[in-house]
Short mmCIF file of C-alpha atoms in Angstrom, two decimals:
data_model
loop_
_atom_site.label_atom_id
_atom_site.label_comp_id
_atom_site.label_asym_id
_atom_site.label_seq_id
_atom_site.Cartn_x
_atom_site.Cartn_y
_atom_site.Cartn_z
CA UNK J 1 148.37 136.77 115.49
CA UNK J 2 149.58 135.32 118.63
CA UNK J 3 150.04 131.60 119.94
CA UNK J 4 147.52 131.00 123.32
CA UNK J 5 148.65 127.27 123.61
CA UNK J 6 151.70 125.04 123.02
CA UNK J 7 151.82 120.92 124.18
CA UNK J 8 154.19 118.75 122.98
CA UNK J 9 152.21 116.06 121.05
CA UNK J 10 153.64 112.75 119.13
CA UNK J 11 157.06 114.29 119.08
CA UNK J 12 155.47 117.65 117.77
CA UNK J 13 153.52 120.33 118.63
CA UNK J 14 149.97 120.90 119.02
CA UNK J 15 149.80 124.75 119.06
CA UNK J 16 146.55 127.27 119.50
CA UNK J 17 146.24 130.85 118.00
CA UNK J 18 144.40 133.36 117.51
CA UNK J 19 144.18 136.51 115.40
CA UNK J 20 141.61 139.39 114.20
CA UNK J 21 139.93 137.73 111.18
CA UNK J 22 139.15 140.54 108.44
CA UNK J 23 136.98 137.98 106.57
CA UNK J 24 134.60 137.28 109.90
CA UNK J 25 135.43 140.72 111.29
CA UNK J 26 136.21 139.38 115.01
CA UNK J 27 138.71 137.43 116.89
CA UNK J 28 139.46 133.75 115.55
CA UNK J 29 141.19 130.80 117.07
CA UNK J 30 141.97 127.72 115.14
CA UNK J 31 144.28 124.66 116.15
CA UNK J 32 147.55 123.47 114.17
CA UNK J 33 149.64 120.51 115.29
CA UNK J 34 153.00 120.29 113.47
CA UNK J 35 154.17 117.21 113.18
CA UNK J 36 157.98 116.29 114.25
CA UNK J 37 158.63 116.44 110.50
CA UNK J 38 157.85 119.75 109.72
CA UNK J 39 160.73 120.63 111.79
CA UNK J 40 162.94 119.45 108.98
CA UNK J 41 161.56 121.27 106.07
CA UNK J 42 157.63 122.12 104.96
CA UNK J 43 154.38 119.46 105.28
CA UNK J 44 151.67 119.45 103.84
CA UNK J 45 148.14 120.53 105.46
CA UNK J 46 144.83 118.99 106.31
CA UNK J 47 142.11 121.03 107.36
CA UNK J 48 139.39 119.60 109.58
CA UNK J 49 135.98 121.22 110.29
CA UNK J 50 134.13 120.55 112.95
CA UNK J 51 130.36 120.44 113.30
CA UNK J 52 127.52 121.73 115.61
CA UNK J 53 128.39 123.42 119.52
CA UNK J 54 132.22 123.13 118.59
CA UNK J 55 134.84 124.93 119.04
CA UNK J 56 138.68 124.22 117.57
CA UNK J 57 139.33 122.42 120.93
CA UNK J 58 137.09 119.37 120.13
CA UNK J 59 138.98 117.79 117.30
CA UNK J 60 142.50 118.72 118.54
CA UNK J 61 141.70 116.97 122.42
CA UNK J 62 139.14 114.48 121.25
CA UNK J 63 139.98 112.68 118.04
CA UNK J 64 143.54 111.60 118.43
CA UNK J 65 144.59 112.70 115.28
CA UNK J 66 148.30 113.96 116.24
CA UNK J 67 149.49 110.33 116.41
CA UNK J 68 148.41 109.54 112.88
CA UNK J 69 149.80 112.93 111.82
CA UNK J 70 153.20 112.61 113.25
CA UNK J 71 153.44 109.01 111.09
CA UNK J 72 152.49 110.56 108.03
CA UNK J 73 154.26 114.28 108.16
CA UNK J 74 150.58 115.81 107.57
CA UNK J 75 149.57 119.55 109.58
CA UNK J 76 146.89 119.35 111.04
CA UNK J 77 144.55 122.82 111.18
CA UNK J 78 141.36 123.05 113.11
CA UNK J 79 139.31 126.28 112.67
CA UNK J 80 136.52 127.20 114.71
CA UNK J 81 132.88 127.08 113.60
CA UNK J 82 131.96 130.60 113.36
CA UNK J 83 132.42 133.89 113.89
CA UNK J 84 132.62 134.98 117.68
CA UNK J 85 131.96 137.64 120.48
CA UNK J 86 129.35 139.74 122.19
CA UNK J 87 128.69 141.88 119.02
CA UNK J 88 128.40 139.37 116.60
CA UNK J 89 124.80 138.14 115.98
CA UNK J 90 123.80 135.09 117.43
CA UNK J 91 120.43 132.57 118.22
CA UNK J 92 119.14 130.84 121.13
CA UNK J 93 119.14 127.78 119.44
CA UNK J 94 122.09 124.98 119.05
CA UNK J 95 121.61 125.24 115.33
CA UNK J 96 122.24 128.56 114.27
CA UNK J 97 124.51 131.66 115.09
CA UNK J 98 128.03 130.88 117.06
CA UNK J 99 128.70 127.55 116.42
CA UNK J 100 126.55 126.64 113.68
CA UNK J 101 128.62 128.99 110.53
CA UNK J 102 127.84 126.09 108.51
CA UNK J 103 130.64 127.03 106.06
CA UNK J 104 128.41 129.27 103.85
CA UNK J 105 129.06 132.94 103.16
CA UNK J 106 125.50 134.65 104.50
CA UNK J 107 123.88 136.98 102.35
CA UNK J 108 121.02 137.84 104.46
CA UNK J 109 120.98 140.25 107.22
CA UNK J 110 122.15 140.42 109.54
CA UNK J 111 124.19 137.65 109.27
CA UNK J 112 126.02 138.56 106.09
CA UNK J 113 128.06 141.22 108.23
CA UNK J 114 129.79 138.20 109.77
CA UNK J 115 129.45 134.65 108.68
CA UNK J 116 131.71 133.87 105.64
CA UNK J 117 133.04 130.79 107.04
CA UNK J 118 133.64 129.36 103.27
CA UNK J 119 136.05 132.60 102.33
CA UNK J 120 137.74 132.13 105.67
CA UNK J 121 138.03 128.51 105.30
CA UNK J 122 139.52 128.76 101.81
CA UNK J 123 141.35 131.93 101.41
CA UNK J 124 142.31 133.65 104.40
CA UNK J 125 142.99 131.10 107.02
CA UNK J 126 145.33 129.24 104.09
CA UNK J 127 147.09 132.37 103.65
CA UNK J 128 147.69 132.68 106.83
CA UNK J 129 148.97 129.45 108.25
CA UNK J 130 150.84 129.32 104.79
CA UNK J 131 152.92 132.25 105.72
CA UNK J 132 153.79 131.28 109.63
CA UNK J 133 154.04 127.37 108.85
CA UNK J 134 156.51 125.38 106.96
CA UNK J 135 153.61 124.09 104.71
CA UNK J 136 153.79 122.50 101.06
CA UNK J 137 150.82 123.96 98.71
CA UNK J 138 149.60 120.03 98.83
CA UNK J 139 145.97 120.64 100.99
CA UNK J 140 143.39 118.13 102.24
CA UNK J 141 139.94 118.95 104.27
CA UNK J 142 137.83 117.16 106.10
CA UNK J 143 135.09 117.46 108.85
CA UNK J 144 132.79 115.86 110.93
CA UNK J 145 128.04 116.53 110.76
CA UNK J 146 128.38 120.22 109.51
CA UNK J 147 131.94 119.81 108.96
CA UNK J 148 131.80 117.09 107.04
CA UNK J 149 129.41 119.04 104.49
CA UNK J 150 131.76 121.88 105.26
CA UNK J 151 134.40 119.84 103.85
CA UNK J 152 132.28 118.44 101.24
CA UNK J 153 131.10 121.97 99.84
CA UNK J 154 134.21 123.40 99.91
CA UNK J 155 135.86 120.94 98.23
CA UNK J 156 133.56 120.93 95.31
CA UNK J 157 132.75 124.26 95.10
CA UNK J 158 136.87 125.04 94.57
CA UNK J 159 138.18 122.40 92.02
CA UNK J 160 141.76 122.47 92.43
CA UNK J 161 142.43 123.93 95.62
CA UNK J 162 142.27 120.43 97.40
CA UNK J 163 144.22 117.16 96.66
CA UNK J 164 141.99 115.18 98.80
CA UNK J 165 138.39 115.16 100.36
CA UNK J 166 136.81 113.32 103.17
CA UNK J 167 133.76 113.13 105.89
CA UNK J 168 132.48 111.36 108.91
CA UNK J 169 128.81 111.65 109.25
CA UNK J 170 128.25 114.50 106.75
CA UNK J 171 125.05 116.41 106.29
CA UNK J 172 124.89 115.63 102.72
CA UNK J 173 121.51 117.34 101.49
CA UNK J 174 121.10 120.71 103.92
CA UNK J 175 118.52 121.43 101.08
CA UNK J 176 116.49 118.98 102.52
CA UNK J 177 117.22 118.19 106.05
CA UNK J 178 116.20 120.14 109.29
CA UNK J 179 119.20 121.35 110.12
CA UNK J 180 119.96 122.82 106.74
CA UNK J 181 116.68 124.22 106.30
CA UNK J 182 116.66 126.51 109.17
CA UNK J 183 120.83 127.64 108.65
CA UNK J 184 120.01 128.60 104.93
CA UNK J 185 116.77 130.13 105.46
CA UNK J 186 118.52 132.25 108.20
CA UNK J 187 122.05 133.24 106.16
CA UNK J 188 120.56 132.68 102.83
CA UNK J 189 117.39 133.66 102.43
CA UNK J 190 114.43 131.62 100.95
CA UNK J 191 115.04 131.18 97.55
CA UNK J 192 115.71 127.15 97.37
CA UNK J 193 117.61 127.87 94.00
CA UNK J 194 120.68 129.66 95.98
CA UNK J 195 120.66 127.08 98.59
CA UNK J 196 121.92 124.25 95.43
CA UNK J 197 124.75 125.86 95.88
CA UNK J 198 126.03 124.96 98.96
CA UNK J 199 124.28 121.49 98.90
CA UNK J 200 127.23 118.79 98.33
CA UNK J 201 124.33 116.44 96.86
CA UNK J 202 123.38 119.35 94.31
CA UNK J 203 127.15 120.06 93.54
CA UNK J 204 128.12 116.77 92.48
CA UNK J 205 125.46 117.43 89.06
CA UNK J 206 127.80 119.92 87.62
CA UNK J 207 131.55 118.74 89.29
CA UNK J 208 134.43 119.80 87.44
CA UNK J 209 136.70 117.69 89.44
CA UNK J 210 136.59 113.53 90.66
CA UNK J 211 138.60 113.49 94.01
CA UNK J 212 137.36 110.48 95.41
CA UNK J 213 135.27 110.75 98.71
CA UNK J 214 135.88 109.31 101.69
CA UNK J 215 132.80 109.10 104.09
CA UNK J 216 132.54 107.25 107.48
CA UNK J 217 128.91 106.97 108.95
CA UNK J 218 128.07 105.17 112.02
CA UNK J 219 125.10 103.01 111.80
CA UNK J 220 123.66 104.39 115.33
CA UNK J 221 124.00 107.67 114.52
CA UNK J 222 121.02 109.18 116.14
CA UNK J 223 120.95 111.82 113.19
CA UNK J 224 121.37 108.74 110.36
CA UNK J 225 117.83 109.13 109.20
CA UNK J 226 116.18 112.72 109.78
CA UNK J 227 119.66 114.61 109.46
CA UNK J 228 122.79 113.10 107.74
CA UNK J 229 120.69 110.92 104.77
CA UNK J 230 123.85 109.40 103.42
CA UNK J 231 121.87 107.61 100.53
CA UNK J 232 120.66 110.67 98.77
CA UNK J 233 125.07 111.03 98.84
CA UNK J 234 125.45 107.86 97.07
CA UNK J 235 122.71 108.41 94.51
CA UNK J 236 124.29 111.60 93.45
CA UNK J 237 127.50 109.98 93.24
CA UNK J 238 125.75 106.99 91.22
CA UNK J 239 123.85 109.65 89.17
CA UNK J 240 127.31 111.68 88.51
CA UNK J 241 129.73 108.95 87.88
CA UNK J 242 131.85 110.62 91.31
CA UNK J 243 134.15 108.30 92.74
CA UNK J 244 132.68 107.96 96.44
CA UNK J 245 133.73 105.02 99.58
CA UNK J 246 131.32 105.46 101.93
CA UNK J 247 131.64 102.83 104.45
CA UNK J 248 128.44 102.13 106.81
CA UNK J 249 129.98 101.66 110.62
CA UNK J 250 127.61 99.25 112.66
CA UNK J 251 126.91 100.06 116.33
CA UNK J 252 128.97 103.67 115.82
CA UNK J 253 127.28 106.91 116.86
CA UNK J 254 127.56 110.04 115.84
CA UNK J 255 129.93 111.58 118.84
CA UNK J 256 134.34 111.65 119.17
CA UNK J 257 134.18 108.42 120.36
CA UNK J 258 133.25 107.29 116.48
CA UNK J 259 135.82 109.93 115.20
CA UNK J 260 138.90 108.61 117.13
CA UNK J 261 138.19 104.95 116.02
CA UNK J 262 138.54 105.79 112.39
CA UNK J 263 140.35 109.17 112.01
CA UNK J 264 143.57 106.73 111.31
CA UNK J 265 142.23 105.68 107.76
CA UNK J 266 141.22 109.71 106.76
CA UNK J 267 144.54 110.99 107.64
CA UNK J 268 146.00 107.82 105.75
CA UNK J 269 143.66 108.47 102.95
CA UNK J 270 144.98 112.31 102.80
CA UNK J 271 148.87 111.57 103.30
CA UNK J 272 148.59 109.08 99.79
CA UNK J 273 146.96 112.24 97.87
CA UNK J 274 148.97 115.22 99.67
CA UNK J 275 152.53 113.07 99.14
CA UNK J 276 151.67 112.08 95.44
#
């Protein structure tokens, strides 16, 4: 792998690389800002996933996390969304294809050849940054819309991989939102009884594990409603007994500007479970 970028951040680094994925089968890029501290000896690592149309540059120029980062002695990784390049399959829409991974590993062609953005989120970019970084083997992840249920999935679906969880504006249900519907369909296929099981709402029935979520929604989120649903989130956390703070922000949308005025609290939130 190779670094592309380098900025002196917070009295760190914010660094870009990229290397030939052998999950995803293509070039990858993905963000890590090292805090001053890791200079000194290793840190531990949160991962953040970002949603819909983004790349790993949106969350490392747009959220102001580095700040936060640098006062808790926390990595910061960004990945990008999905799979990339002229020969990997893609769709006209916003939705699905580059951009829109959604975190799953696809099963259907002819998708499956590439997207396995859970497997690269969980074993092979950890592996990787774990062998150039000075990390700890304390992890966090987090994410924002597809992210967030990125984050959300993966943290459920891998009980004991994670210290700590959290979301802004998560798509809670995919099983039953638009958004969802279309993505699985396309990478999964149509049977409704696979799709539980990348559905953070249907997880939560069966969860081995009770890290307590963290979820930020603005309240004029133009997505609240058809898209994000986070009720059907706190039923299944009612339902299941899951610890879960989700915290309703009046007048906040669904866009960076909403991000940067919280991300403070969810890196807080992660350095009290990654130091424990």
């Amino acid at each position: 792998m190779h670094r592309i970028e380098q900025h002196a951040c917070f009295g760190g680094r914010q660094e870009v690389w990229q290397h030939d994925s052998s999950t995803l089968g293509c070039a990858m890029r993905f963000g890590v800002y090292l805090p001053p501290q890791a200079a000194q000896g290793p840190c531990p690592v949160l991962y953040w996933l970002s949603g819909l149309t983004c790349t790993e540059q949106n969350f490392i120029t747009k959220a102001g996390a580095q700040r936060y980062a640098a006062e808790h002695g926390v990595i910061l990784v960004a990945p990008d969304t999905s799979p990339r390049g002229e020969d990997i399959t893609n769709d006209d829409g916003y939705d699905l294809g580059q951009g829109a991974g959604f975190y799953v590993n696809a099963t259907r062609a002819p998708w499956a050849r590439h997207y396995r953005m859970h497997d690269y989120v969980v074993e092979e970019l950890p592996a990787l940054v774990d062998a150039h970084f000075p990390t700890t083997t304390a992890r966090g992840v987090s994410g924002h819309s597809m992210g967030g249920h990125g984050a959300l999935v993966i943290a459920l679906r891998n009980p004991g991989r994670y210290r700590s969880v959290s979301a802004f504006s998560p798509i809670v249900a995919p099983s039953r939102v638009p958004w969802g519907e279309r993505a699985f369909e396309a990478y999964l296929g149509d049977d409704r009884a696979v799709w539980k099981q990348w559905d953070a709402c249907e997880l939560l029935r069966d969860a081995r594990e009770r890290l307590p979520l963290l979820v930020d929604q603005g309240g004029d989120d133009e997505f609240l409603q058809r898209q994000l649903r986070p009720e059907l989130l706190r039923d299944a956390c009612a339902a299941a007994g899951h610890p879960l703070e989700l915290r309703m922000q009046p007048g906040y949308d669904h866009s960076y500007y909403f991000i940067a005025s919280f991300i403070g609290d969810h890196v807080a939130h992660h350095a009290r479970a990654l130091h424990a």
